[in-house]
Amino acid sequence: MTALAEEVAPVVVDKPVSEQGSDLDEVLWQAWKAMDLPEGYRAEIIEGAIEVSPTGRRRHTVLVGRLRRALDAHLAGSGYAAHHDGNVIHRQKAWIPDLFVAPLDLDEIPDEDGLGVDADGVKMVVEVERGHRNLQRDRVRKRREYARAGIPVYVTVDDFDDEGAVLVLTSPDRKKGKYADEHRVPYGTDAVIPEGPAKGFAIGKAIVAS
């Protein structure tokens, strides 16, 4: 495979998501499964396209590490844990959240093909913004996909939202691909998870500090 730029353009289809049929889903699914990417890149199936992106830079890695350690401490003894670098699968769609909260033993929620975990068993996903090129993906496209999958809580930690903000989305509407409840908290104020295994977990200064 040739060297990849900072982010490879997605394999785009010319039909809106609502008109895409199972044949296209199957083609994308088989293509995704066959991909052999160089180290440092990952591929996801998002709204009728395979999107390839690089892993995060230092700031991204720092934030993900802080979040995971804090989440694991919060979840201790609950039977749940914070996981990363794993495929979350839903109806031949594949996403790799920066973090997701699911049972401690992921063998409890396998997907049918054994390639990751079933989205139905995921209680929360977290995306930490990598840069301007990724904003539309996480703020718009993956937001819709996670809602369609019925993932109860979606959190973005976004250095690029004004002076920085945490967005907590809950109450997914699968049919509309929307989260009914949205709570945006600027950096410097605690963003508290309102439900699920991570209920009460606060994303505050200690996590988002530069």
Short mmCIF file of C-alpha atoms in Angstrom, two decimals:
data_model
loop_
_atom_site.label_atom_id
_atom_site.label_comp_id
_atom_site.label_asym_id
_atom_site.label_seq_id
_atom_site.Cartn_x
_atom_site.Cartn_y
_atom_site.Cartn_z
CA MET A 1 0.00 0.00 0.00
CA THR A 2 1.31 3.46 -0.83
CA ALA A 3 2.05 5.94 1.91
CA LEU A 4 -1.02 7.70 3.25
CA ALA A 5 -1.48 11.43 3.74
CA GLU A 6 -2.74 12.86 7.04
CA GLU A 7 -6.20 11.60 6.20
CA VAL A 8 -7.20 9.59 3.14
CA ALA A 9 -10.35 10.67 1.33
CA PRO A 10 -13.23 8.32 2.06
CA VAL A 11 -14.57 5.85 -0.50
CA VAL A 12 -17.70 7.87 -1.19
CA VAL A 13 -20.98 6.57 -2.61
CA ASP A 14 -23.42 8.73 -4.54
CA LYS A 15 -26.58 7.70 -2.73
CA PRO A 16 -27.94 9.23 0.45
CA VAL A 17 -27.77 6.93 3.45
CA SER A 18 -31.54 6.40 3.43
CA GLU A 19 -31.32 4.89 -0.11
CA GLN A 20 -28.32 2.66 0.40
CA GLY A 21 -29.23 -0.99 0.20
CA SER A 22 -27.86 -4.15 1.67
CA ASP A 23 -25.79 -4.82 -1.47
CA LEU A 24 -23.72 -1.69 -0.92
CA ASP A 25 -23.42 -2.44 2.79
CA GLU A 26 -22.10 -5.88 1.92
CA VAL A 27 -19.55 -4.50 -0.58
CA LEU A 28 -18.23 -2.01 1.94
CA TRP A 29 -18.19 -4.63 4.67
CA GLN A 30 -16.15 -7.08 2.61
CA ALA A 31 -13.77 -4.33 1.47
CA TRP A 32 -13.26 -3.16 5.05
CA LYS A 33 -12.54 -6.67 6.28
CA ALA A 34 -9.93 -7.14 3.55
CA MET A 35 -8.04 -3.90 4.25
CA ASP A 36 -4.41 -4.15 5.37
CA LEU A 37 -3.37 -0.72 6.60
CA PRO A 38 0.11 0.36 7.63
CA GLU A 39 0.76 0.94 11.30
CA GLY A 40 -0.64 4.24 12.55
CA TYR A 41 -3.83 4.21 10.47
CA ARG A 42 -7.33 2.93 11.01
CA ALA A 43 -10.40 2.42 8.84
CA GLU A 44 -14.08 2.84 9.70
CA ILE A 45 -17.34 2.44 7.79
CA ILE A 46 -19.30 5.66 8.28
CA GLU A 47 -22.49 6.54 6.39
CA GLY A 48 -21.78 4.67 3.19
CA ALA A 49 -18.03 5.27 3.04
CA ILE A 50 -14.83 3.68 4.24
CA GLU A 51 -12.85 6.41 5.97
CA VAL A 52 -9.16 6.05 6.74
CA SER A 53 -7.54 8.29 9.32
CA PRO A 54 -4.27 8.42 11.26
CA THR A 55 -3.93 7.75 14.94
CA GLY A 56 -3.78 10.82 17.14
CA ARG A 57 -0.88 13.10 17.97
CA ARG A 58 0.55 13.67 21.46
CA ARG A 59 -2.24 15.91 22.82
CA HIS A 60 -4.83 13.40 21.64
CA THR A 61 -2.94 10.50 23.24
CA VAL A 62 -2.60 12.43 26.52
CA LEU A 63 -6.33 13.18 26.72
CA VAL A 64 -7.37 9.63 25.86
CA GLY A 65 -4.99 8.26 28.48
CA ARG A 66 -6.28 10.59 31.19
CA LEU A 67 -9.87 9.77 30.35
CA ARG A 68 -9.30 6.04 30.35
CA ARG A 69 -7.49 6.00 33.68
CA ALA A 70 -10.13 8.18 35.31
CA LEU A 71 -12.99 6.17 33.84
CA ASP A 72 -11.51 2.86 34.96
CA ALA A 73 -11.18 4.21 38.50
CA HIS A 74 -14.80 5.39 38.41
CA LEU A 75 -16.03 2.07 37.01
CA ALA A 76 -14.06 -0.14 39.42
CA GLY A 77 -16.24 -2.93 40.78
CA SER A 78 -19.12 -2.18 38.39
CA GLY A 79 -18.46 -4.95 35.89
CA TYR A 80 -17.73 -2.33 33.22
CA ALA A 81 -14.51 -0.80 31.92
CA ALA A 82 -13.19 1.76 29.46
CA HIS A 83 -11.82 0.15 26.30
CA HIS A 84 -9.94 1.60 23.33
CA ASP A 85 -8.64 0.60 19.90
CA GLY A 86 -11.53 -1.80 19.38
CA ASN A 87 -14.07 -2.22 16.59
CA VAL A 88 -17.67 -1.40 17.51
CA ILE A 89 -19.91 -3.16 14.97
CA HIS A 90 -23.52 -2.40 14.04
CA ARG A 91 -25.24 -3.81 10.93
CA GLN A 92 -22.11 -3.95 8.77
CA LYS A 93 -20.91 -0.59 10.00
CA ALA A 94 -17.63 -0.43 11.89
CA TRP A 95 -16.38 2.35 14.14
CA ILE A 96 -13.30 2.72 16.32
CA PRO A 97 -14.12 5.17 19.11
CA ASP A 98 -11.27 6.65 21.09
CA LEU A 99 -12.88 5.05 24.15
CA PHE A 100 -16.01 3.06 24.81
CA VAL A 101 -17.63 1.81 28.00
CA ALA A 102 -18.74 -1.80 27.87
CA PRO A 103 -18.62 -4.93 30.03
CA LEU A 104 -15.21 -5.67 31.52
CA ASP A 105 -15.27 -9.00 29.68
CA LEU A 106 -15.84 -8.10 26.04
CA ASP A 107 -16.55 -11.74 25.23
CA GLU A 108 -20.00 -11.00 26.65
CA ILE A 109 -20.86 -8.78 23.65
CA PRO A 110 -19.22 -10.29 20.54
CA ASP A 111 -20.30 -9.29 17.06
CA GLU A 112 -21.39 -12.04 14.66
CA ASP A 113 -18.14 -12.05 12.67
CA GLY A 114 -15.85 -11.99 15.68
CA LEU A 115 -14.20 -8.75 14.53
CA GLY A 116 -15.10 -6.57 17.49
CA VAL A 117 -18.01 -5.95 19.83
CA ASP A 118 -21.72 -5.54 19.19
CA ALA A 119 -22.81 -1.91 19.53
CA ASP A 120 -25.89 -3.05 21.44
CA GLY A 121 -23.64 -3.86 24.38
CA VAL A 122 -21.79 -0.53 24.37
CA LYS A 123 -23.06 1.96 26.96
CA MET A 124 -21.00 5.03 26.09
CA VAL A 125 -18.57 6.18 23.39
CA VAL A 126 -16.02 8.99 23.67
CA GLU A 127 -14.29 10.80 20.83
CA VAL A 128 -11.38 13.17 21.42
CA GLU A 129 -10.99 15.56 18.50
CA ARG A 130 -7.70 15.14 16.64
CA GLY A 131 -7.79 18.24 14.45
CA HIS A 132 -9.85 20.35 12.08
CA ARG A 133 -9.95 17.67 9.38
CA ASN A 134 -11.81 15.30 11.68
CA LEU A 135 -14.45 17.63 13.06
CA GLN A 136 -17.21 16.88 10.55
CA ARG A 137 -16.70 13.17 11.04
CA ASP A 138 -17.09 13.18 14.83
CA ARG A 139 -19.48 16.12 15.22
CA VAL A 140 -21.85 15.14 12.42
CA ARG A 141 -21.41 11.76 10.72
CA LYS A 142 -20.39 9.59 13.66
CA ARG A 143 -22.88 11.42 15.87
CA ARG A 144 -25.66 10.24 13.55
CA GLU A 145 -24.24 6.72 13.35
CA TYR A 146 -23.95 6.30 17.10
CA ALA A 147 -27.53 7.54 17.51
CA ARG A 148 -28.77 5.08 14.87
CA ALA A 149 -27.03 2.30 16.77
CA GLY A 150 -28.81 3.37 19.96
CA ILE A 151 -25.63 3.94 21.96
CA PRO A 152 -27.02 5.66 25.07
CA VAL A 153 -24.27 8.24 25.69
CA TYR A 154 -21.94 9.94 23.22
CA VAL A 155 -19.26 12.30 24.51
CA THR A 156 -16.87 14.50 22.55
CA VAL A 157 -13.87 16.23 24.11
CA ASP A 158 -13.16 19.06 21.71
CA ASP A 159 -10.15 21.38 21.89
CA PHE A 160 -11.45 23.06 18.72
CA ASP A 161 -14.83 24.19 20.07
CA ASP A 162 -14.11 27.83 20.99
CA GLU A 163 -11.78 27.63 24.02
CA GLY A 164 -12.52 23.93 24.34
CA ALA A 165 -15.70 22.13 25.35
CA VAL A 166 -17.12 18.76 26.30
CA LEU A 167 -20.38 17.73 24.65
CA VAL A 168 -22.54 15.08 26.32
CA LEU A 169 -25.30 13.60 24.17
CA THR A 170 -28.01 11.26 25.48
CA SER A 171 -31.44 9.86 24.51
CA PRO A 172 -30.66 8.53 21.01
CA ASP A 173 -33.43 8.35 18.43
CA ARG A 174 -32.51 5.40 16.19
CA LYS A 175 -34.91 6.31 13.39
CA LYS A 176 -33.90 9.98 13.14
CA GLY A 177 -30.23 9.42 13.86
CA LYS A 178 -30.28 12.13 16.51
CA TYR A 179 -29.65 12.55 20.21
CA ALA A 180 -32.56 14.30 21.87
CA ASP A 181 -30.59 15.67 24.81
CA GLU A 182 -27.45 17.75 24.38
CA HIS A 183 -25.34 19.34 27.11
CA ARG A 184 -22.28 21.42 26.16
CA VAL A 185 -19.83 22.33 28.93
CA PRO A 186 -16.86 24.65 28.32
CA TYR A 187 -13.46 23.61 29.60
CA GLY A 188 -12.98 24.65 33.22
CA THR A 189 -16.39 23.36 34.30
CA ASP A 190 -17.16 19.72 35.09
CA ALA A 191 -19.11 17.84 32.43
CA VAL A 192 -20.96 15.08 34.31
CA ILE A 193 -22.22 11.88 32.71
CA PRO A 194 -25.93 11.66 33.62
CA GLU A 195 -26.69 7.96 33.14
CA GLY A 196 -25.37 4.47 32.57
CA PRO A 197 -22.40 2.68 34.19
CA ALA A 198 -20.37 5.92 34.09
CA LYS A 199 -23.11 7.98 35.75
CA GLY A 200 -21.56 10.72 37.87
CA PHE A 201 -18.20 10.63 36.10
CA ALA A 202 -16.90 14.18 35.70
CA ILE A 203 -14.70 15.43 32.89
CA GLY A 204 -13.05 18.48 34.40
CA LYS A 205 -9.87 20.52 34.61
CA ALA A 206 -7.62 17.64 35.62
CA ILE A 207 -8.44 15.81 32.40
CA VAL A 208 -8.54 18.60 29.80
CA ALA A 209 -5.70 20.78 31.10
CA SER A 210 -2.97 21.50 28.55
#
